[in-house]
Amino acid sequence: MKILIVPDHATAALRTAGTIMRQIAGNPRSVLGLATGGTMEPVYAALVSGVQAGRLDMRSIRTFNLDEYVGLPPEHPQSYRHFMETRLFAPIGLDRDRTALPRGDAADPAEEAARYDHAITAAGGIDLQLLGIGANGHIGFNEPTSSLSSRTRVKTLTRRTMEDNARFFDPHEMVPRYAITVGIGTIMEARSIVLLATGGTKAAAVAAMVEGPVTARVPASILQFHRSVTVICDEAAAAHLQLRDYYETVHPGGRQPDAGEGRL
Ligand code: GLP
């Protein structure tokens, strides 16, 4: 695992966007695995700026998002499809056919999950998977005790996740209890992974993921078994890391000189 620690959320988001931009520059037809959540908003804003300034061409990529709430149609303002349309797809004018999320309103969510997993395989798999992390260590919506080799399927959300995500819903609205999420086994098949974590609420999860035992209790800890994972976190999210001196020695200031970040 590459651990990059940068001062704040804005810098972490720019570094993450930089990694995505280098991936697309290297292969304009990249298949990207995308994530939602507040952490990702400035990442997508940076990509939109890059496209609008003519520095980045995203027209040939394909995307597969990690998850969607069961029961929400694509046009629902709290659906992850709506999140992606407003933050990224519409602003960069990405052809809808090049984007994919599970259908939250599918008549048979289990069948939809299996179809989605096969669609990822049929597209040749994910080149670069972007991940956030839940305060309880989840990735996608793979909650603690998820099978570490799970495929895309329906998961019941924990009370903690529902509370964390309630801020995006109107007070009178019910936060969905179920989601379709790409499985941990599916995530682990991505050729490379970048996980972005910011803010003190993620500090315990980040430490458990990076330095704790690999356990289904902390789903993100399985990433220790992946050969190409970069964790980008801000100071607050890095606060509980015990081997911080080492990470700083390897990547001073969170820079990756080998990736052309020497001057950032
Ligand atoms: C949701 C998503 C995750 C995301 C997490 C953190 O549960 N399913 O993919 O990583 O929230 O979200 P935030 O970035 O808002 O903290």
Coordinates of C-alpha atoms and ligand atoms in Angstrom, one line a residue:
M1 CA 0.0 0.0 0.0
K2 CA 1.2 3.5 -0.9
I3 CA 0.2 5.9 1.9
L4 CA 0.1 9.5 0.9
I5 CA -0.6 12.1 3.6
V6 CA -1.4 15.6 2.5
P7 CA -2.5 18.7 4.5
D8 CA -6.2 18.9 3.7
H9 CA -9.2 17.6 1.8
A10 CA -8.7 20.0 -1.1
T11 CA -5.1 18.8 -1.7
A12 CA -6.2 15.2 -1.3
A13 CA -8.9 15.6 -3.9
L14 CA -6.5 17.3 -6.3
R15 CA -4.0 14.4 -5.9
T16 CA -6.8 11.9 -6.5
A17 CA -7.9 13.8 -9.6
G18 CA -4.3 13.8 -10.8
T19 CA -4.1 10.1 -10.5
I20 CA -7.3 9.7 -12.5
M21 CA -6.0 12.1 -15.1
R22 CA -2.8 10.2 -15.6
Q23 CA -4.7 7.0 -16.0
I24 CA -6.9 8.5 -18.7
A25 CA -3.8 10.1 -20.4
G26 CA -2.2 6.7 -20.5
N27 CA -5.3 5.0 -21.8
P28 CA -8.1 7.2 -23.0
R29 CA -10.4 4.1 -23.1
S30 CA -9.9 3.3 -19.5
V31 CA -12.6 1.6 -17.5
L32 CA -13.0 3.6 -14.3
G33 CA -14.7 2.3 -11.1
L34 CA -16.3 5.4 -9.5
A35 CA -17.5 6.2 -6.0
T36 CA -20.0 8.7 -4.5
G37 CA -20.1 10.5 -1.1
G38 CA -19.1 14.0 0.0
T39 CA -15.4 13.1 -0.1
M40 CA -15.6 12.7 -3.9
E41 CA -17.2 16.0 -4.7
P42 CA -14.0 18.0 -5.1
V43 CA -12.4 15.2 -7.1
Y44 CA -15.2 15.4 -9.7
A45 CA -15.1 19.2 -9.6
A46 CA -11.4 19.0 -10.5
L47 CA -12.0 16.6 -13.3
V48 CA -14.8 18.8 -14.7
S49 CA -12.4 21.8 -14.5
G50 CA -9.8 19.8 -16.4
V51 CA -12.3 18.9 -19.2
Q52 CA -13.7 22.5 -19.4
A53 CA -10.2 23.9 -19.6
G54 CA -9.3 21.5 -22.4
R55 CA -6.6 19.7 -20.4
L56 CA -8.5 16.4 -20.2
D57 CA -10.6 14.4 -22.6
M58 CA -12.9 11.9 -20.9
R59 CA -15.1 11.1 -23.9
S60 CA -13.7 7.6 -24.4
I61 CA -13.7 6.3 -20.8
R62 CA -16.3 3.9 -19.5
T63 CA -17.5 4.0 -15.9
F64 CA -19.0 1.6 -13.4
N65 CA -20.1 3.0 -10.1
L66 CA -19.9 1.0 -6.9
D67 CA -23.4 1.1 -5.6
E68 CA -27.0 2.3 -5.6
Y69 CA -29.8 2.4 -3.1
V70 CA -32.5 -0.2 -3.6
G71 CA -35.8 1.4 -4.3
L72 CA -34.6 4.7 -5.6
P73 CA -35.2 5.4 -9.3
P74 CA -32.4 7.1 -11.3
E75 CA -34.1 10.5 -11.2
H76 CA -34.5 10.5 -7.4
P77 CA -32.4 13.4 -6.0
Q78 CA -30.7 11.2 -3.5
S79 CA -29.9 8.3 -5.9
Y80 CA -26.3 7.8 -6.7
R81 CA -27.2 8.0 -10.4
H82 CA -28.4 11.5 -9.8
F83 CA -25.3 12.3 -7.8
M84 CA -23.0 11.2 -10.7
E85 CA -25.1 12.9 -13.4
T86 CA -25.0 16.3 -11.6
R87 CA -21.3 16.2 -10.3
L88 CA -19.6 14.6 -13.3
F89 CA -21.5 13.0 -16.2
A90 CA -23.6 16.0 -17.4
P91 CA -20.9 18.6 -16.8
I92 CA -18.3 16.7 -18.9
G93 CA -21.0 15.7 -21.4
L94 CA -20.2 12.0 -21.1
D95 CA -22.4 9.7 -23.2
R96 CA -24.8 8.0 -20.9
D97 CA -24.1 4.7 -22.6
R98 CA -20.6 4.9 -21.3
T99 CA -21.7 5.1 -17.7
A100 CA -23.2 2.4 -15.5
L101 CA -24.7 2.2 -12.0
P102 CA -26.9 -0.6 -10.7
R103 CA -30.6 0.1 -11.1
G104 CA -32.0 0.8 -7.7
D105 CA -35.5 0.4 -9.0
A106 CA -35.0 -3.0 -10.7
A107 CA -37.9 -5.4 -10.2
D108 CA -35.5 -8.1 -9.0
P109 CA -32.5 -6.4 -7.2
A110 CA -30.6 -9.7 -6.8
E111 CA -30.8 -10.4 -10.6
E112 CA -29.8 -6.8 -11.3
A113 CA -26.7 -7.2 -9.0
A114 CA -25.6 -10.4 -10.9
R115 CA -26.2 -8.6 -14.2
Y116 CA -24.1 -5.7 -13.1
D117 CA -21.2 -7.9 -12.0
H118 CA -21.2 -9.6 -15.4
A119 CA -21.3 -6.3 -17.2
I120 CA -18.0 -5.3 -15.4
T121 CA -16.4 -8.5 -16.5
A122 CA -17.7 -8.1 -20.1
A123 CA -16.2 -4.6 -20.2
G124 CA -12.8 -6.1 -19.5
G125 CA -12.7 -5.3 -15.8
I126 CA -11.9 -2.1 -14.0
D127 CA -8.6 -0.4 -14.8
L128 CA -8.7 2.1 -11.9
Q129 CA -11.1 1.8 -9.0
L130 CA -11.8 4.9 -6.9
L131 CA -12.9 4.2 -3.3
G132 CA -14.0 6.2 -0.3
I133 CA -14.3 4.6 3.1
G134 CA -17.1 4.5 5.6
A135 CA -16.5 5.4 9.2
N136 CA -17.1 1.7 10.0
G137 CA -14.5 0.6 7.4
H138 CA -16.9 -0.2 4.6
I139 CA -16.0 0.1 0.9
G140 CA -18.8 0.6 -1.5
F141 CA -21.7 -0.6 0.7
N142 CA -19.8 -3.7 1.9
E143 CA -20.6 -3.4 5.6
P144 CA -18.5 -5.1 8.3
T145 CA -18.7 -8.9 8.1
S146 CA -19.2 -8.8 4.4
S147 CA -17.6 -11.8 2.7
L148 CA -14.1 -10.7 1.6
S149 CA -14.7 -12.6 -1.7
S150 CA -18.3 -11.3 -2.3
R151 CA -19.6 -10.4 -5.7
T152 CA -22.1 -7.6 -6.5
R153 CA -25.2 -8.2 -4.4
V154 CA -27.9 -6.6 -2.2
K155 CA -26.6 -5.6 1.3
T156 CA -28.5 -4.4 4.3
L157 CA -27.0 -1.1 5.6
T158 CA -25.9 -0.8 9.2
R159 CA -27.6 1.8 11.4
R160 CA -24.3 3.7 11.5
T161 CA -24.2 4.0 7.7
M162 CA -27.9 5.0 7.5
E163 CA -27.2 7.7 10.1
D164 CA -24.0 8.9 8.3
N165 CA -25.9 9.2 5.0
A166 CA -29.1 10.7 6.5
R167 CA -27.6 14.2 6.0
F168 CA -28.2 13.9 2.3
F169 CA -31.9 13.2 2.7
D170 CA -34.8 15.5 3.7
P171 CA -35.7 15.2 7.3
H172 CA -39.1 13.5 6.5
E173 CA -37.5 11.0 4.1
M174 CA -36.6 7.5 4.9
V175 CA -33.0 6.6 4.3
P176 CA -33.1 3.3 2.3
R177 CA -32.2 0.2 4.2
Y178 CA -30.8 -1.8 1.3
A179 CA -28.3 -1.1 -1.4
I180 CA -26.9 -3.0 -4.4
T181 CA -23.1 -2.9 -4.0
V182 CA -20.2 -4.1 -6.1
G183 CA -18.7 -7.0 -4.0
I184 CA -15.3 -7.0 -2.3
G185 CA -14.1 -9.8 -4.6
T186 CA -15.1 -7.7 -7.6
I187 CA -13.3 -4.6 -6.2
M188 CA -10.2 -6.7 -5.6
E189 CA -10.1 -7.6 -9.3
A190 CA -9.5 -4.0 -10.3
R191 CA -6.1 -3.5 -11.8
S192 CA -5.3 -0.6 -9.5
I193 CA -7.1 1.1 -6.7
V194 CA -7.0 4.6 -5.2
L195 CA -8.8 5.2 -1.9
L196 CA -9.4 8.7 -0.6
A197 CA -10.2 9.4 3.0
T198 CA -10.6 12.8 4.6
G199 CA -11.6 14.1 8.0
G200 CA -11.3 13.0 11.6
T201 CA -14.4 10.8 11.4
K202 CA -12.4 8.4 9.1
A203 CA -9.2 8.3 11.3
A204 CA -10.1 5.1 13.1
A205 CA -11.2 3.3 9.9
V206 CA -8.0 4.4 8.1
A207 CA -5.7 3.1 10.8
A208 CA -7.6 -0.2 11.0
M209 CA -7.5 -0.6 7.2
V210 CA -3.8 0.2 6.8
E211 CA -2.3 -1.1 10.0
G212 CA -4.8 -3.5 11.5
P213 CA -5.4 -7.2 10.8
V214 CA -7.1 -8.2 7.6
T215 CA -10.6 -9.0 8.8
A216 CA -14.2 -8.9 7.5
R217 CA -14.9 -6.7 10.6
V218 CA -13.1 -3.9 8.6
P219 CA -13.8 -4.6 5.0
A220 CA -11.3 -2.1 3.7
S221 CA -8.5 -4.1 5.4
I222 CA -8.7 -6.6 2.5
L223 CA -6.9 -4.0 0.4
Q224 CA -3.7 -5.0 2.1
F225 CA -3.8 -8.0 -0.2
H226 CA -4.1 -5.9 -3.4
R227 CA -0.9 -5.3 -5.3
S228 CA -1.6 -1.7 -6.4
V229 CA -3.4 0.4 -3.9
T230 CA -2.8 4.1 -3.1
V231 CA -4.4 5.6 0.0
I232 CA -4.6 9.3 -0.1
C233 CA -5.6 10.9 3.1
D234 CA -5.5 14.3 4.8
E235 CA -3.9 15.0 8.1
A236 CA -7.2 14.5 10.0
A237 CA -7.8 11.1 8.5
A238 CA -4.2 10.1 9.1
A239 CA -4.3 11.0 12.8
H240 CA -4.4 7.5 14.1
L241 CA -1.7 6.0 11.9
Q242 CA 1.2 4.7 14.0
L243 CA 3.8 4.2 11.3
R244 CA 3.4 7.7 9.9
D245 CA 7.1 8.4 10.0
Y246 CA 7.7 5.6 7.6
Y247 CA 5.0 6.8 5.2
E248 CA 6.5 10.3 5.3
T249 CA 10.0 8.9 4.6
V250 CA 8.8 7.1 1.5
H251 CA 6.5 9.9 0.2
P252 CA 7.5 13.2 1.8
G253 CA 4.6 15.6 1.8
G254 CA 2.5 12.8 0.2
R255 CA 4.3 13.3 -3.1
Q256 CA 4.9 10.5 -5.7
P257 CA 8.0 11.8 -7.5
D258 CA 7.8 8.7 -9.8
A259 CA 4.4 9.9 -11.0
G260 CA 5.6 13.4 -11.8
E261 CA 4.3 15.0 -8.6
G262 CA 7.7 16.4 -7.5
R263 CA 6.6 20.0 -7.8
L264 CA 3.1 19.7 -6.3
Ligands
GLP1 C1 -21.3 5.8 1.3 C2 -20.8 5.1 0.0 C3 -19.3 4.8 0.0 C4 -18.6 6.0 0.6 C5 -19.0 6.4 1.9 C6 -18.3 7.6 2.5 O1 -21.6 4.8 2.2 N1 -21.5 3.9 -0.4 O2 -18.8 4.5 -1.3 O3 -17.2 5.8 0.6 O4 -20.4 6.7 1.9 O5 -19.0 8.8 2.2 P1 -18.5 10.2 2.5 O6 -17.5 10.5 1.4 O7 -19.7 11.1 2.3 O8 -18.0 10.2 3.9

